[in-house]
Tab-separated table of N, CA and C in Angstrom:
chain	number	residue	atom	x	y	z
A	8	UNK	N	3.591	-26.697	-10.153
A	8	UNK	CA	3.092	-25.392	-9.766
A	8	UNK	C	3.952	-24.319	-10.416
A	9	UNK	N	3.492	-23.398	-10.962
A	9	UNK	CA	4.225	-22.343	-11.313
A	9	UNK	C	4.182	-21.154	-10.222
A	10	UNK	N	5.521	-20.567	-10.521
A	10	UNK	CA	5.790	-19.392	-9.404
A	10	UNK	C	5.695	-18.136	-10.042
A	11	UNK	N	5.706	-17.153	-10.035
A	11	UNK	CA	5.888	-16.074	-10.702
A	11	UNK	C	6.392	-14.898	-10.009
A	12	UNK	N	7.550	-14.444	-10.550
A	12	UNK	CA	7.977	-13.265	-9.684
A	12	UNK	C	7.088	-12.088	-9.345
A	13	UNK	N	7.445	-11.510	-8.088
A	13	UNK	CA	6.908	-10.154	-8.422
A	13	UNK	C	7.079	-9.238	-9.413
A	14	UNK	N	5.847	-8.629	-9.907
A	14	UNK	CA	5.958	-7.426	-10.958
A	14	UNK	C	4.701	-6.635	-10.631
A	15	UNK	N	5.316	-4.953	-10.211
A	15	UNK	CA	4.606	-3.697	-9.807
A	15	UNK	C	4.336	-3.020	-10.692
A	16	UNK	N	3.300	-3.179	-11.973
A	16	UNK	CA	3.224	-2.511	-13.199
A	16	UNK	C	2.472	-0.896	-12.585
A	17	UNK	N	1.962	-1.028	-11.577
A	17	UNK	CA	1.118	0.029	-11.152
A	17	UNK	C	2.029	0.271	-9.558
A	18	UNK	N	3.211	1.512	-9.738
A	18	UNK	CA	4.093	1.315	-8.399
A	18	UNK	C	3.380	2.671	-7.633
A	19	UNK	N	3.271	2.989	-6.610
A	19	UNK	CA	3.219	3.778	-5.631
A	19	UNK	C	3.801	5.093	-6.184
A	20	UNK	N	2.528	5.932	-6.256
A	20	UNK	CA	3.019	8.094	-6.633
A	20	UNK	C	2.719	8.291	-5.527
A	21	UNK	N	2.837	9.594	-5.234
A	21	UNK	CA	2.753	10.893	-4.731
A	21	UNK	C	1.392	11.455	-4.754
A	22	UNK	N	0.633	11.648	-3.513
A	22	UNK	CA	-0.674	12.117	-4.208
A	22	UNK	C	-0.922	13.484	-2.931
A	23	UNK	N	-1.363	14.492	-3.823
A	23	UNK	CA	-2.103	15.333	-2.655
A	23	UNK	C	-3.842	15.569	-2.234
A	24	UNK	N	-3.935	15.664	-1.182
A	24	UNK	CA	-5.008	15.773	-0.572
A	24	UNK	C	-5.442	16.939	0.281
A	25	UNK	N	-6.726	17.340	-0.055
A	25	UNK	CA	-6.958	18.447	1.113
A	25	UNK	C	-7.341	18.156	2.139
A	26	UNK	N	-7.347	18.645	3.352
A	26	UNK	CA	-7.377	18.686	4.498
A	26	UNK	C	-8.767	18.433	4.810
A	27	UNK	N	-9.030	17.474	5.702
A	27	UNK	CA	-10.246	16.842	5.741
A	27	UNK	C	-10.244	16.140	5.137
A	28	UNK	N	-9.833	15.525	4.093
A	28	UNK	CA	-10.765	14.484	2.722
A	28	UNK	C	-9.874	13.198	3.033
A	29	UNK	N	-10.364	12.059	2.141
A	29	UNK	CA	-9.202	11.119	2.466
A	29	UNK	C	-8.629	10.967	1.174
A	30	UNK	N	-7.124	10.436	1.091
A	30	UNK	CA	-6.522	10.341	0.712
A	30	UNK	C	-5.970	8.676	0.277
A	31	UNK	N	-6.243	8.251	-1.199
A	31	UNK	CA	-5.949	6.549	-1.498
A	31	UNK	C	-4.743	6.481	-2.036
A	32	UNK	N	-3.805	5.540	-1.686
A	32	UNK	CA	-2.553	5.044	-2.336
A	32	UNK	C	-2.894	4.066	-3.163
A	33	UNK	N	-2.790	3.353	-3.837
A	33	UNK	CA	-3.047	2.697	-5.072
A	33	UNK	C	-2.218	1.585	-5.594
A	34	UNK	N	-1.773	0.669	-5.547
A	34	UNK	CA	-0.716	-0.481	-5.776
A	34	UNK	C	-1.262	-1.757	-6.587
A	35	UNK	N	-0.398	-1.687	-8.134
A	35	UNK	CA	-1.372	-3.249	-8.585
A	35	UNK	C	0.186	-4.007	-8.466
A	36	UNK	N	0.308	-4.908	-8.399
A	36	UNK	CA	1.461	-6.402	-8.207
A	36	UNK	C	0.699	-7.281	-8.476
A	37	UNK	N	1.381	-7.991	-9.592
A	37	UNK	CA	1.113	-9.453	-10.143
A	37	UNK	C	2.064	-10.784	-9.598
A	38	UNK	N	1.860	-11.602	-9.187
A	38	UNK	CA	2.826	-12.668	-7.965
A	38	UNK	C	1.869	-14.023	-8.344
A	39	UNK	N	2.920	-14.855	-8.124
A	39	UNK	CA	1.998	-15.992	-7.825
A	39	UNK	C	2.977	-17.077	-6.717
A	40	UNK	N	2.638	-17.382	-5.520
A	40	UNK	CA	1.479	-16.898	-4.588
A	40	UNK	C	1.060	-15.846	-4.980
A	41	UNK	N	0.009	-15.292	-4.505
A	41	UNK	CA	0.014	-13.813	-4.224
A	41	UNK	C	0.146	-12.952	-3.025
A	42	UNK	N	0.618	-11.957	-3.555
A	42	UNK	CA	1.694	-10.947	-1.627
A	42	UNK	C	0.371	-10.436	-1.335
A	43	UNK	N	1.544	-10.352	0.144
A	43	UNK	CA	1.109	-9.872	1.006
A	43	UNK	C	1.444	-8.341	1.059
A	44	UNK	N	0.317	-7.724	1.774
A	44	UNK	CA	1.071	-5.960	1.066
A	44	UNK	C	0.867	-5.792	2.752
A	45	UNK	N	1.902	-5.354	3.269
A	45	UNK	CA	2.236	-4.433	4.533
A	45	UNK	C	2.304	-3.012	4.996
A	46	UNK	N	1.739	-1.939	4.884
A	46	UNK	CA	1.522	-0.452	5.055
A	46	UNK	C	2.202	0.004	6.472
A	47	UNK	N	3.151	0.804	5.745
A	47	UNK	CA	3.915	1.665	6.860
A	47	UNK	C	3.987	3.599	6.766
A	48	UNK	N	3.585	3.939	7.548
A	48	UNK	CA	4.237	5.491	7.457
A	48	UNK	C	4.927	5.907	8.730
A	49	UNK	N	5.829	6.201	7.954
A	49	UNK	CA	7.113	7.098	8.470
A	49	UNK	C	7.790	5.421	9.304
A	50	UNK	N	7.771	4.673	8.914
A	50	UNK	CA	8.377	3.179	9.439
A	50	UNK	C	7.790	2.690	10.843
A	51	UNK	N	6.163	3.274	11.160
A	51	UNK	CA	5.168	2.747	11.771
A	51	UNK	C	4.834	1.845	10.766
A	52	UNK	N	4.120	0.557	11.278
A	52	UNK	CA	3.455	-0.614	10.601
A	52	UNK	C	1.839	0.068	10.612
A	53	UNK	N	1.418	-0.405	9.632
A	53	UNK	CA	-0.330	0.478	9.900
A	53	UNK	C	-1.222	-0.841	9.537
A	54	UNK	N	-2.102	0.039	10.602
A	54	UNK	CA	-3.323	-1.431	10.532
A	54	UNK	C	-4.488	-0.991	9.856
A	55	UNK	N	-6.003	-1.828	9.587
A	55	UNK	CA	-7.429	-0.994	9.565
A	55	UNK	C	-7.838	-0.300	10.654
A	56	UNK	N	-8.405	0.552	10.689
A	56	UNK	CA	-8.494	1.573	12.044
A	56	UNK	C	-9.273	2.910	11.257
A	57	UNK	N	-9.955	3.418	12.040
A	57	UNK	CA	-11.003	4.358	11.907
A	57	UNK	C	-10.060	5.586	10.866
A	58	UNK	N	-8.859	5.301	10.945
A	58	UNK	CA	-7.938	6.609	10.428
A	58	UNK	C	-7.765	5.784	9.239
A	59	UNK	N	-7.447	4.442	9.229
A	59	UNK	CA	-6.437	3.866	7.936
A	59	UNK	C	-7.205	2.761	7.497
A	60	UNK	N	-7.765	2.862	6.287
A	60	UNK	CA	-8.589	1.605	5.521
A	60	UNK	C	-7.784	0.921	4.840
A	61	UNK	N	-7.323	-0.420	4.732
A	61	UNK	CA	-6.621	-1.431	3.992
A	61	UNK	C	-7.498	-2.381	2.985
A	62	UNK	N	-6.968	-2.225	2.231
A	62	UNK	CA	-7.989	-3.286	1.549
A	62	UNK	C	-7.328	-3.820	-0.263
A	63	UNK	N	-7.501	-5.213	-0.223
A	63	UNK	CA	-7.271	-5.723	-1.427
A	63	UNK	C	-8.341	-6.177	-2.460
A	64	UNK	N	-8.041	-6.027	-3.807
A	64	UNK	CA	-9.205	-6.163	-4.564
A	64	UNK	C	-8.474	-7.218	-5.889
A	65	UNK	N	-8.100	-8.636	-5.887
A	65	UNK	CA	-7.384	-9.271	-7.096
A	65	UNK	C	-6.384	-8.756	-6.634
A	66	UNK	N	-5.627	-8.231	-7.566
A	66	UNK	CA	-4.538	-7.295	-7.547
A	66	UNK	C	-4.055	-6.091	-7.564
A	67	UNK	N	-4.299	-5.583	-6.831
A	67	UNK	CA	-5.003	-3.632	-6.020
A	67	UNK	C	-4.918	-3.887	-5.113
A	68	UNK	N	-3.877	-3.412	-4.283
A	68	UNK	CA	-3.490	-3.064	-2.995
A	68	UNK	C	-3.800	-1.761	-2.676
A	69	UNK	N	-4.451	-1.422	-1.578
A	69	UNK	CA	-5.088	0.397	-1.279
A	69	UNK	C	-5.103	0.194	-0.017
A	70	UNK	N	-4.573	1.718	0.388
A	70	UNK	CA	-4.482	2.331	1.851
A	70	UNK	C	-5.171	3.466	1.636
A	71	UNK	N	-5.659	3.909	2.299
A	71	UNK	CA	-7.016	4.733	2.640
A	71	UNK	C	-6.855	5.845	3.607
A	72	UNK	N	-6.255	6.490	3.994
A	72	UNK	CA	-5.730	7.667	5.130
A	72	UNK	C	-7.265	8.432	5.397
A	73	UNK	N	-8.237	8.314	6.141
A	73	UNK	CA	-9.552	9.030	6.385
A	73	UNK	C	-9.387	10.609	6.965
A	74	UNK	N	-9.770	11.603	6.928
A	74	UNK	CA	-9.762	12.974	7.628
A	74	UNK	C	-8.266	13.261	7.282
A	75	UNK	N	-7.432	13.225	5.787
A	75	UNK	CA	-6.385	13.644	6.102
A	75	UNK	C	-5.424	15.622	6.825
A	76	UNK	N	-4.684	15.151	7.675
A	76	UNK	CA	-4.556	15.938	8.594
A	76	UNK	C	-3.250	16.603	8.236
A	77	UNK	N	-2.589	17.379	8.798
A	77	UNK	CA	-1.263	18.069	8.868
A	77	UNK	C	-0.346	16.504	9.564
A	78	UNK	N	-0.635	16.287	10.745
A	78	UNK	CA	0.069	15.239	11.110
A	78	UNK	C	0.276	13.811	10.222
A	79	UNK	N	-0.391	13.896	9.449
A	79	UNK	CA	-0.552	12.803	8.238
A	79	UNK	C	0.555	12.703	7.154
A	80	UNK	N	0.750	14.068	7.225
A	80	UNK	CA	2.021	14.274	5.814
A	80	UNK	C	3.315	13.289	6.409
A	81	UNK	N	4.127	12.780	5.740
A	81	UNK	CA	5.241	11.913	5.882
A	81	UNK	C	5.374	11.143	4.792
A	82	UNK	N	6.047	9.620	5.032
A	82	UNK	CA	6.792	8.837	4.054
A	82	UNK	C	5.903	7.385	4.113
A	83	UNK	N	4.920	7.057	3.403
A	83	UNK	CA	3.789	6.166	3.500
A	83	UNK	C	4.804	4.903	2.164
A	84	UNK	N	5.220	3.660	3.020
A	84	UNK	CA	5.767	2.750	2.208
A	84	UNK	C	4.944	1.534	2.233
A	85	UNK	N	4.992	0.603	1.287
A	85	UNK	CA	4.455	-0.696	1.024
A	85	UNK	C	5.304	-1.843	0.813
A	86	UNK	N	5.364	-2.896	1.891
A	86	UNK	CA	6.393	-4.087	1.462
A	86	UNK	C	5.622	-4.671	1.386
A	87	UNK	N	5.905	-5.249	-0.321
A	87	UNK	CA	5.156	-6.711	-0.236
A	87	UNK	C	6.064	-7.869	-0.541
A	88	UNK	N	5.560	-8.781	0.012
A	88	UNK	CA	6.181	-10.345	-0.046
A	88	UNK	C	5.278	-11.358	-0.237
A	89	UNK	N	5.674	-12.442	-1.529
A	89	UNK	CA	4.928	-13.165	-1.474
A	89	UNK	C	5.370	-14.873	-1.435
A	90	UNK	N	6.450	-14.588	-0.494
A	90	UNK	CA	7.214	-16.090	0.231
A	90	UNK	C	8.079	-16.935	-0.510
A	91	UNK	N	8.310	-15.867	-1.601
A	91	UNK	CA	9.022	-16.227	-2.765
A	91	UNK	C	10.152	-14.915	-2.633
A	92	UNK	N	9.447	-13.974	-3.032
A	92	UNK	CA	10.186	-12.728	-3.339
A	92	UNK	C	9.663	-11.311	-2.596
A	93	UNK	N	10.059	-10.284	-2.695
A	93	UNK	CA	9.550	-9.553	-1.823
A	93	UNK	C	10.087	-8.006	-2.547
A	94	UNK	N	9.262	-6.922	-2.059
A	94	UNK	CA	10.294	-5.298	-2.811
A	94	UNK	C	9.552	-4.432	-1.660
A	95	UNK	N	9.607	-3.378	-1.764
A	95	UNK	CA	8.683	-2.424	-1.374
A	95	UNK	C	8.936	-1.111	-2.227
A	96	UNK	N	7.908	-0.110	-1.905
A	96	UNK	CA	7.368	0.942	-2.890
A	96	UNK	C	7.156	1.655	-1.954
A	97	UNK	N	7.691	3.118	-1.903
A	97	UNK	CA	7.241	4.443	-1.155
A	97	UNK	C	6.882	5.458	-2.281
């Protein structure tokens, strides 16, 4: 079996959003296993939920912030691990 380290060719920016709209974070990582991506803001764990869409596509990790708000602004991080190796990206 081959392993392959993690590598974040596509790492986590900065994005702004207007008020009301939603707002996507964007993450590609190449792994083999392949990770697991974990979504935190402000060092809350975040789940799917009417506010926060998660979703993986291959290798595209996306968080989804719906109706973004004033209370929304903060420090939105991503740990991923894939039982090998592990990093995270804010």
């Amino acid at each position: 079996m081959f392993l392959a380290p993690l590598s974040v060719p596509q790492p986590l920016t900065d994005i702004n959003v207007l008020l009301g709209q939603p707002g996507t974070f964007n993450l590609t990582c190449d792994a083999f296993p392949t990770p697991k991506v974990t979504w935190f803001f402000n060092d809350t764990e975040l789940k799917n939920s009417p506010k926060h869409k998660i979703e993986t596509k291959q290798n595209v990790f996306s968080l989804t912030v719906n109706k973004c708000d004033h209370p929304d602004v903060g420090i939105y991080r991503a740990y991923i691990d894939n039982g090998i190796d592990h990093t995270e990206q804010t």
